[in-house]
Coordinates of C-alpha atoms in Angstrom, one line a residue:
M1 CA 181.9 156.9 90.9
G2 CA 178.1 156.8 90.6
S3 CA 176.0 154.2 88.8
L4 CA 177.2 152.2 85.8
T5 CA 175.4 154.3 83.3
T6 CA 176.7 157.5 84.9
T7 CA 180.3 156.3 84.9
L8 CA 180.0 155.1 81.3
A9 CA 178.3 158.2 80.1
R10 CA 180.9 160.5 81.6
W11 CA 183.7 158.7 79.9
A12 CA 182.0 158.2 76.5
A13 CA 180.6 161.8 76.3
G14 CA 184.1 163.2 76.6
L15 CA 185.7 160.8 74.1
R16 CA 187.3 162.6 71.1
H17 CA 189.1 161.3 68.0
D18 CA 192.4 162.6 69.5
D19 CA 191.9 160.2 72.4
L20 CA 191.8 157.1 70.1
P21 CA 194.9 155.1 69.5
E22 CA 195.6 154.9 65.8
R23 CA 194.8 151.3 65.6
I24 CA 191.3 151.9 67.1
S25 CA 190.5 154.7 64.6
G26 CA 191.7 152.3 61.9
Y27 CA 189.4 149.5 63.1
A28 CA 186.4 151.9 63.2
T29 CA 187.2 153.1 59.7
S30 CA 187.2 149.5 58.4
Q31 CA 184.0 148.8 60.4
L32 CA 182.3 151.7 58.6
I33 CA 183.4 150.5 55.2
S34 CA 182.3 147.0 55.9
H35 CA 179.0 148.1 57.3
L36 CA 178.2 150.1 54.2
A37 CA 178.9 146.9 52.2
V38 CA 176.4 145.0 54.4
V39 CA 173.7 147.7 53.8
R40 CA 174.3 147.6 50.0
A41 CA 174.1 143.8 50.1
G42 CA 170.9 143.9 51.9
M43 CA 169.4 146.2 49.3
A44 CA 170.3 143.6 46.6
H45 CA 168.2 140.9 48.3
P46 CA 164.4 140.6 48.0
L47 CA 164.0 141.2 51.7
G48 CA 165.9 144.4 51.4
R49 CA 163.9 145.6 48.5
K50 CA 160.7 145.0 50.5
L51 CA 162.1 147.0 53.4
V52 CA 162.9 150.0 51.1
E53 CA 159.4 149.7 49.6
A54 CA 157.9 149.8 53.1
F55 CA 160.1 152.4 54.7
G56 CA 162.0 154.3 52.0
P57 CA 165.7 154.4 51.1
P58 CA 168.5 154.3 53.6
T59 CA 169.3 158.0 53.0
T60 CA 167.7 161.0 54.7
D61 CA 165.6 161.6 51.6
G62 CA 162.3 159.7 52.1
P63 CA 158.5 159.9 52.1
D64 CA 158.4 162.2 55.1
G65 CA 160.7 164.9 53.6
P66 CA 164.3 165.6 52.6
D67 CA 165.8 165.3 56.1
D68 CA 164.5 162.4 58.1
P69 CA 167.4 160.8 60.0
D70 CA 165.2 158.8 62.4
R71 CA 163.6 157.0 59.4
A72 CA 167.0 156.6 57.8
A73 CA 168.5 155.0 61.0
Y74 CA 165.5 152.6 61.1
V75 CA 166.0 151.5 57.5
L76 CA 169.8 151.2 57.8
A77 CA 169.4 149.0 60.9
A78 CA 166.8 146.8 59.1
L79 CA 169.0 146.5 55.9
S80 CA 172.1 145.7 57.8
S81 CA 170.4 142.9 59.8
C82 CA 168.9 141.1 56.8
L83 CA 171.5 138.6 55.8
Y84 CA 173.7 137.8 58.9
Y85 CA 176.5 139.6 57.1
E86 CA 177.2 142.2 59.7
D87 CA 180.4 142.3 61.7
S88 CA 180.5 141.5 65.4
M89 CA 182.8 142.0 68.4
Y90 CA 183.2 140.7 71.9
V91 CA 180.4 141.0 72.6
G92 CA 177.6 141.9 70.2
H93 CA 176.3 142.7 66.8
V94 CA 176.4 146.3 67.6
S95 CA 177.1 148.0 64.2
H96 CA 173.3 148.2 63.4
S97 CA 173.2 151.1 65.9
T98 CA 176.8 152.2 66.5
V99 CA 177.5 152.7 62.8
G100 CA 174.0 153.1 61.4
V101 CA 172.9 155.9 63.6
P102 CA 175.9 158.2 63.0
L103 CA 175.5 157.6 59.3
A104 CA 171.9 158.6 59.5
F105 CA 172.6 161.7 61.5
R106 CA 175.8 162.8 59.7
R107 CA 174.0 165.6 57.9
E108 CA 171.9 166.9 60.7
Q109 CA 174.8 166.9 63.1
R110 CA 177.3 168.1 60.4
L111 CA 179.8 165.3 61.3
T112 CA 183.3 165.4 59.9
G113 CA 185.1 162.1 59.4
R114 CA 186.9 162.4 62.7
Q115 CA 183.7 163.1 64.6
L116 CA 181.9 160.2 63.0
I117 CA 184.7 157.8 63.8
A118 CA 184.7 159.1 67.4
A119 CA 180.9 158.6 67.7
V120 CA 181.2 155.1 66.3
V121 CA 183.9 154.1 68.8
A122 CA 182.1 155.7 71.7
A123 CA 178.9 153.8 70.8
N124 CA 180.8 150.6 70.2
E125 CA 182.4 150.7 73.6
C126 CA 179.1 151.4 75.4
A127 CA 177.0 148.9 73.5
A128 CA 179.6 146.1 73.6
R129 CA 180.3 146.5 77.3
V130 CA 176.6 146.4 78.3
T131 CA 176.0 143.4 76.0
A132 CA 179.1 141.6 77.4
A133 CA 177.9 142.1 80.9
G134 CA 174.6 140.2 80.1
T135 CA 175.7 137.8 77.4
L136 CA 175.4 134.6 79.5
G137 CA 171.7 134.4 79.2
P138 CA 168.9 133.7 76.7
F139 CA 169.7 136.7 74.4
R140 CA 172.9 136.4 72.5
G141 CA 174.1 137.7 69.1
Q142 CA 171.3 139.1 67.0
T143 CA 168.6 138.5 69.7
A144 CA 170.3 140.9 72.2
A145 CA 168.1 143.9 71.3
H146 CA 169.4 145.8 74.3
A147 CA 172.7 146.2 72.4
Q148 CA 171.0 148.4 69.9
L149 CA 169.2 150.4 72.6
V150 CA 172.5 151.3 74.2
G151 CA 174.3 151.8 70.9
A152 CA 171.6 154.1 69.4
V153 CA 171.5 156.4 72.5
A154 CA 175.3 156.6 72.6
A155 CA 175.8 157.2 68.9
K156 CA 173.1 160.0 68.7
S157 CA 174.1 161.6 72.0
H158 CA 177.8 161.7 71.1
G159 CA 177.2 163.3 67.7
A160 CA 174.9 165.8 69.3
G161 CA 177.3 166.7 72.0
A162 CA 174.7 165.9 74.7
P163 CA 175.9 166.2 78.4
A164 CA 176.6 162.9 80.2
A165 CA 173.6 163.3 82.5
Q166 CA 171.3 163.3 79.5
W167 CA 173.0 160.1 78.2
A168 CA 172.2 158.3 81.5
D169 CA 168.6 159.5 81.5
A170 CA 168.2 158.3 77.9
W171 CA 169.6 154.9 78.7
G172 CA 167.3 154.7 81.7
L173 CA 164.3 155.4 79.5
A174 CA 165.4 153.2 76.5
L175 CA 166.1 150.2 78.7
A176 CA 162.9 150.4 80.7
A177 CA 161.2 147.9 78.5
P178 CA 163.7 146.2 76.2
P179 CA 162.3 144.1 73.3
W180 CA 162.0 140.4 74.0
S181 CA 162.6 138.3 70.9
L182 CA 160.6 135.1 70.3
R183 CA 162.7 132.2 68.8
R184 CA 159.7 131.0 66.7
A185 CA 159.5 134.3 64.9
F186 CA 163.2 134.9 64.7
L187 CA 164.0 131.5 63.0
G188 CA 160.8 130.9 61.2
S189 CA 159.7 134.2 59.6
D190 CA 160.9 137.5 58.1
A191 CA 160.4 139.3 61.5
K192 CA 164.1 138.9 62.3
V193 CA 164.9 141.7 59.8
L194 CA 163.3 144.2 62.1
S195 CA 165.1 143.0 65.2
A196 CA 167.6 145.8 65.2
S197 CA 165.6 148.6 63.7
A198 CA 162.9 148.5 66.4
P199 CA 165.3 149.1 69.3
V200 CA 167.2 151.7 67.3
R201 CA 163.9 153.7 67.0
I202 CA 163.3 153.3 70.8
G203 CA 166.8 154.5 71.6
L204 CA 166.3 157.6 69.4
D205 CA 163.0 158.3 71.0
A206 CA 164.6 158.0 74.4
C207 CA 167.2 160.6 73.4
R208 CA 164.5 163.1 72.5
A209 CA 162.6 162.4 75.8
A210 CA 165.8 162.9 77.9
A211 CA 166.6 166.1 76.0
A212 CA 163.1 167.4 76.9
G213 CA 163.7 166.6 80.6
L214 CA 162.3 163.1 81.2
T215 CA 164.5 161.1 83.6
G216 CA 165.4 157.5 83.7
A217 CA 166.6 155.2 86.4
A218 CA 170.4 155.7 86.8
D219 CA 170.9 152.2 88.2
I220 CA 168.9 150.6 85.3
L221 CA 171.8 148.1 84.6
E222 CA 172.9 146.9 88.1
H223 CA 169.7 147.1 90.1
P224 CA 168.2 143.7 91.1
G225 CA 165.2 144.7 89.0
G226 CA 167.3 146.1 86.2
L227 CA 168.5 145.0 82.8
L228 CA 171.3 142.7 83.7
A229 CA 169.3 140.7 86.2
K230 CA 166.6 140.2 83.7
V231 CA 168.6 139.3 80.6
S232 CA 171.4 137.2 82.1
D233 CA 171.7 134.1 84.2
A234 CA 175.2 135.1 85.2
P235 CA 175.5 138.9 85.0
T236 CA 178.9 140.5 85.2
P237 CA 178.2 144.2 85.8
E238 CA 181.9 144.9 86.4
V239 CA 182.5 144.5 82.6
V240 CA 180.6 147.7 81.9
T241 CA 183.3 150.1 83.2
A242 CA 186.4 147.8 83.2
G243 CA 189.4 149.4 81.5
L244 CA 187.8 152.4 80.0
G245 CA 190.2 153.9 77.5
T246 CA 192.6 150.9 77.7
R247 CA 190.4 147.8 77.1
W248 CA 189.0 148.7 73.7
H249 CA 186.2 146.4 72.7
T250 CA 186.4 147.9 69.2
E251 CA 189.5 145.9 68.4
T252 CA 187.7 142.6 69.0
L253 CA 185.9 143.1 65.7
S254 CA 185.5 140.1 63.4
F255 CA 184.7 141.0 59.8
K256 CA 182.2 138.9 58.1
V257 CA 183.1 137.6 54.6
H258 CA 180.1 135.3 54.1
P259 CA 176.3 136.0 54.6
A260 CA 176.0 133.1 57.0
G261 CA 176.0 132.3 60.7
A262 CA 179.3 133.0 62.5
Y263 CA 179.4 129.4 63.7
V264 CA 179.2 128.2 60.0
D265 CA 181.8 130.6 58.5
A266 CA 184.9 128.3 58.9
A267 CA 183.0 125.3 57.4
I268 CA 182.2 127.5 54.4
D269 CA 185.9 128.4 54.1
C270 CA 186.8 124.7 54.1
A271 CA 184.1 123.9 51.5
R272 CA 185.4 126.6 49.2
E273 CA 188.9 125.0 49.4
L274 CA 187.4 121.6 48.7
H275 CA 185.4 122.9 45.7
R276 CA 188.7 123.3 43.9
Q277 CA 189.7 119.7 44.7
L278 CA 186.6 117.9 43.6
P279 CA 187.1 115.4 40.7
R280 CA 185.1 117.7 38.4
Q281 CA 183.8 121.2 39.0
F282 CA 180.1 121.6 39.4
P283 CA 178.5 124.0 36.9
R284 CA 176.6 127.0 38.4
Q285 CA 173.3 126.6 36.5
F286 CA 170.2 125.4 38.5
H287 CA 168.1 122.4 37.9
D288 CA 164.5 122.6 36.9
V289 CA 162.6 122.4 40.2
N290 CA 159.6 121.0 38.3
E291 CA 161.5 118.0 37.1
P292 CA 162.0 114.9 39.2
A293 CA 165.4 115.0 40.9
D294 CA 167.7 112.2 39.7
I295 CA 170.6 112.5 42.2
D296 CA 172.8 110.2 40.2
E297 CA 172.8 112.5 37.2
M298 CA 173.3 115.8 39.1
D299 CA 176.7 117.1 37.9
G300 CA 178.9 114.6 39.7
I301 CA 177.0 114.6 43.0
D302 CA 176.9 110.9 42.7
E303 CA 180.7 110.8 43.0
I304 CA 180.4 112.0 46.6
D305 CA 179.5 109.4 49.1
E306 CA 179.5 111.4 52.4
I307 CA 180.5 114.8 53.8
V308 CA 181.5 114.8 57.4
V309 CA 181.7 118.2 59.1
R310 CA 183.5 118.2 62.4
A311 CA 182.5 121.1 64.6
A312 CA 182.4 122.5 68.0
R313 CA 179.4 121.9 70.2
L314 CA 178.1 125.4 69.8
T315 CA 178.0 125.0 66.0
M316 CA 175.9 121.9 66.4
V317 CA 173.6 123.7 68.8
M318 CA 172.9 126.5 66.3
D319 CA 172.5 124.1 63.4
R320 CA 170.0 122.0 65.4
E321 CA 167.9 125.0 66.2
S322 CA 167.6 125.9 62.5
R323 CA 166.5 122.5 61.3
P324 CA 162.8 122.7 62.1
Y325 CA 162.6 125.9 60.0
L326 CA 164.3 124.6 56.9
D327 CA 161.9 124.1 54.0
R328 CA 163.9 124.6 50.8
E329 CA 162.9 127.9 49.1
R330 CA 160.3 128.5 51.8
S331 CA 163.0 128.6 54.5
A332 CA 163.3 131.7 56.6
I333 CA 166.5 133.4 56.0
L334 CA 168.0 132.9 59.5
A335 CA 167.4 129.2 59.2
L336 CA 169.4 129.2 56.0
N337 CA 172.1 131.3 57.7
L338 CA 172.5 128.8 60.5
S339 CA 172.3 125.5 58.5
V340 CA 175.7 123.9 58.2
A341 CA 174.5 121.5 55.5
Y342 CA 173.0 124.1 53.2
N343 CA 176.0 126.4 53.4
V344 CA 178.6 123.7 52.9
A345 CA 176.6 122.2 50.0
T346 CA 176.4 125.7 48.4
A347 CA 180.1 126.4 48.8
L348 CA 181.0 122.9 47.4
L349 CA 178.8 123.5 44.4
T350 CA 179.6 127.1 43.5
G351 CA 182.9 127.9 45.3
G352 CA 181.3 130.3 47.8
V353 CA 178.2 131.6 49.5
T354 CA 176.8 134.9 48.3
V355 CA 173.7 137.0 48.7
A356 CA 172.2 135.3 45.7
D357 CA 172.4 132.0 47.5
L358 CA 169.8 133.2 50.1
T359 CA 166.9 133.4 47.7
E360 CA 165.5 131.7 44.6
P361 CA 166.4 130.1 42.3
A362 CA 169.4 128.9 44.5
T363 CA 167.2 127.9 47.5
A364 CA 164.9 125.9 45.2
D365 CA 167.7 124.0 43.5
P366 CA 167.2 120.2 44.1
A367 CA 170.9 119.5 43.4
R368 CA 171.9 121.7 46.3
W369 CA 169.5 120.0 48.7
A370 CA 170.6 116.6 47.4
L371 CA 174.2 117.5 48.3
A372 CA 173.1 119.0 51.6
A373 CA 171.5 115.6 52.5
K374 CA 174.9 114.0 52.4
V375 CA 176.3 116.3 55.1
R376 CA 176.7 114.8 58.5
L377 CA 177.8 116.9 61.6
Q378 CA 180.2 115.3 64.1
Y379 CA 181.2 116.7 67.4
D380 CA 184.9 117.5 67.8
P381 CA 186.0 118.1 71.4
E382 CA 189.3 119.7 70.3
L383 CA 187.4 122.4 68.3
S384 CA 185.2 123.0 71.3
R385 CA 188.2 123.5 73.6
E386 CA 189.8 125.9 71.1
L387 CA 186.6 127.8 70.8
L388 CA 186.3 128.3 74.6
G389 CA 190.0 129.2 74.9
A390 CA 189.7 132.3 72.6
T391 CA 188.4 135.7 73.5
A392 CA 185.2 135.4 71.4
P393 CA 182.6 134.1 71.0
L394 CA 182.5 132.9 74.7
G395 CA 185.9 132.4 76.3
E396 CA 186.3 135.9 77.7
A397 CA 182.7 136.0 79.0
L398 CA 183.2 132.6 80.8
R399 CA 186.5 133.7 82.3
Q400 CA 184.9 136.9 83.5
A401 CA 182.0 135.1 85.1
G402 CA 184.1 132.3 86.6
A403 CA 182.0 129.9 88.7
R404 CA 178.9 132.0 87.9
A405 CA 179.0 130.6 84.4
E406 CA 179.0 126.8 85.0
E407 CA 175.2 126.2 85.3
W408 CA 174.4 128.5 82.4
F409 CA 176.9 126.9 80.1
A410 CA 175.8 123.4 80.8
A411 CA 172.2 124.3 79.8
F412 CA 173.2 126.4 76.8
S413 CA 175.7 123.9 75.3
G414 CA 173.5 120.9 75.9
S415 CA 176.2 119.1 77.9
G416 CA 173.8 118.4 80.7
K417 CA 175.4 116.7 83.6
T418 CA 178.6 116.2 81.7
R419 CA 181.1 118.4 83.3
V420 CA 182.8 120.7 80.7
A421 CA 186.1 122.3 81.6
L422 CA 185.5 126.1 81.3
P423 CA 188.4 128.3 80.4
K424 CA 190.7 129.3 83.3
G425 CA 192.6 132.5 83.9
D426 CA 191.9 136.2 84.6
P427 CA 189.9 138.4 82.3
S428 CA 192.0 140.3 79.7
V429 CA 193.6 143.6 80.7
T430 CA 193.5 144.7 77.0
F431 CA 192.1 143.3 73.8
E432 CA 195.2 144.0 71.7
D433 CA 195.6 140.2 71.2
A434 CA 191.9 139.3 71.0
T435 CA 190.9 136.2 69.0
K436 CA 187.8 134.6 67.8
V437 CA 188.1 130.9 67.2
V438 CA 185.3 128.9 65.7
G439 CA 187.0 126.2 63.6
S440 CA 185.9 123.4 61.3
R441 CA 187.1 120.2 59.6
I442 CA 185.5 118.6 56.6
D443 CA 186.2 115.1 55.2
I444 CA 184.6 114.2 51.8
T445 CA 184.5 110.5 51.0
L446 CA 184.2 109.8 47.3
R447 CA 182.7 106.7 45.8
D448 CA 186.1 105.5 44.6
G449 CA 187.3 105.4 48.2
R450 CA 189.4 108.5 48.2
T451 CA 189.0 111.1 50.9
L452 CA 189.3 114.9 50.5
R453 CA 190.1 117.0 53.6
A454 CA 190.2 120.6 54.6
Q455 CA 190.4 122.3 58.0
R456 CA 190.3 125.8 59.4
A457 CA 191.2 126.8 63.0
H458 CA 189.1 129.9 62.5
A459 CA 187.1 131.7 59.8
V460 CA 188.6 134.2 57.5
G461 CA 188.0 137.7 59.0
S462 CA 187.8 136.4 62.6
A463 CA 189.6 138.5 65.3
G464 CA 193.2 137.5 65.4
P465 CA 196.6 138.4 63.9
E466 CA 195.6 138.0 60.3
T467 CA 192.6 140.3 60.7
R468 CA 194.6 142.9 62.6
R469 CA 196.9 143.0 59.6
D470 CA 194.3 142.8 56.8
H471 CA 191.0 144.3 58.1
R472 CA 191.1 147.3 55.8
A473 CA 191.6 145.1 52.7
I474 CA 188.8 142.7 53.9
A475 CA 186.4 145.6 54.3
L476 CA 187.3 147.2 51.0
D477 CA 187.0 143.9 49.1
K478 CA 183.6 143.4 50.7
L479 CA 182.4 146.8 49.6
A480 CA 183.9 146.5 46.1
A481 CA 182.0 143.2 45.7
T482 CA 178.7 145.1 46.0
G483 CA 179.6 147.3 43.1
A484 CA 180.2 150.4 45.1
P485 CA 181.6 153.5 43.3
A486 CA 185.4 153.5 43.2
D487 CA 185.7 157.2 44.0
A488 CA 183.6 156.9 47.1
M489 CA 185.6 153.9 48.2
A490 CA 188.8 155.8 47.7
A491 CA 187.5 158.6 50.0
L492 CA 186.3 156.3 52.7
R493 CA 189.7 154.7 53.0
H494 CA 190.7 157.9 54.7
T495 CA 187.5 158.7 56.5
A496 CA 189.2 160.6 59.3
S497 CA 190.5 163.2 56.9
L498 CA 187.1 164.1 55.4
D499 CA 185.3 167.2 56.2
A500 CA 181.5 167.2 56.7
A501 CA 180.6 167.8 53.0
E502 CA 183.1 165.2 51.7
L503 CA 181.9 162.6 54.2
D504 CA 178.3 163.2 53.3
A505 CA 179.0 163.0 49.6
A506 CA 181.0 159.7 49.8
V507 CA 178.4 158.1 52.1
R508 CA 175.5 159.3 49.9
E509 CA 177.1 157.9 46.8
V510 CA 177.5 154.5 48.4
L511 CA 174.0 154.4 49.8
T512 CA 172.3 155.4 46.5
R513 CA 172.2 152.3 44.4

């Protein structure tokens, strides 16, 4: 069979749209639509505008000439990683590379809709599998830069029709020195917005080097001195090639509907429901930050005594990590994304969380922070058990690793010497019934003694039966909310039927704000 990269490359290089089950092509189409919404949302935020000023627009027209797909791929990855609005799968936030790179190279490679969808799925499967094999370690979610290295190589190589041996060499080169994120910078500065674009550029450079004849280590994944041994405390190399063509990671996609951390989404859904139940609706205007904050006169906030958010342990871990970096309007964006209190207060006040809530004047509003101060997190063991029982975010990885996972999970979850029952059973043969379960329960105690309550077993858009049914509508609503042109959206609904010129025109119209 050869090395892991050789086996994976042989399969992915030969993958064509005709090989995809209809449901997988459908997922990838919704992924494309949703990802374009993420990029447009990023352009609407001050961080996104700074990125465009620094590096140019997310089209191939830029300061270096009319056809610069490398730069476009870099900008697309940066914009899509701005707001924690990107979709994810089991395992990995892979769309920055697996969707962004085919979009950037669609003109140079003259991709039709079918070819683009095939490239996206091939890259998804490669990036998600490698990421899953090393996910029980210090780099998870957005910090797993190797996901973008693998995804960028696969996406560009598939669109270019590169031979499998060249894929393996490019992976060996790209993974030779994977970026190593520092939590201080990630949570406490704007550096996080470049966390996906830098490895995308490295992956594209590796493709060029391999095409010119440079070789990489074929056993870069499984070797004792290779990637998995370095990024994981409990590597599962068998995941990389398990069920190729039957165990589609693409159908584990969860579609984000809020620009917030995945562990906070269900709490936001609960708060949105409670917003409609509060004794009087809070107006949307902001308070003068230069005036002393009188909490008892802030739009009925005085009527709320306490807000208790019951959550799984992992939600509490993420929230705890963000707290040292919260400083009102001076907060780094990821700290806001991960803060349960800020996001719950925002949704209670306004009925939701939008891109505008991640910048001033929203982040400077004293009323919002006064309400956030009333939020108290409480551990809920039932929600933790339900989280670990699902496919994502951790259940499948823990089942795959078995006893290898116990020590890592105790340290990661903060359970210490307390023995936590890890999920039992065999790894999934397919992901047709994949689920992502990160639930939340919120109780609001009012000053008059009444209690308002809402609960969600999982966030809207999470992998599961509802998302399998509704993912296209979720993605289209997300793109429509950014003000995307209706004719381009209509075309993208049927991406696989578009020829190269039609695809280019639709994407270009969406990316040109």
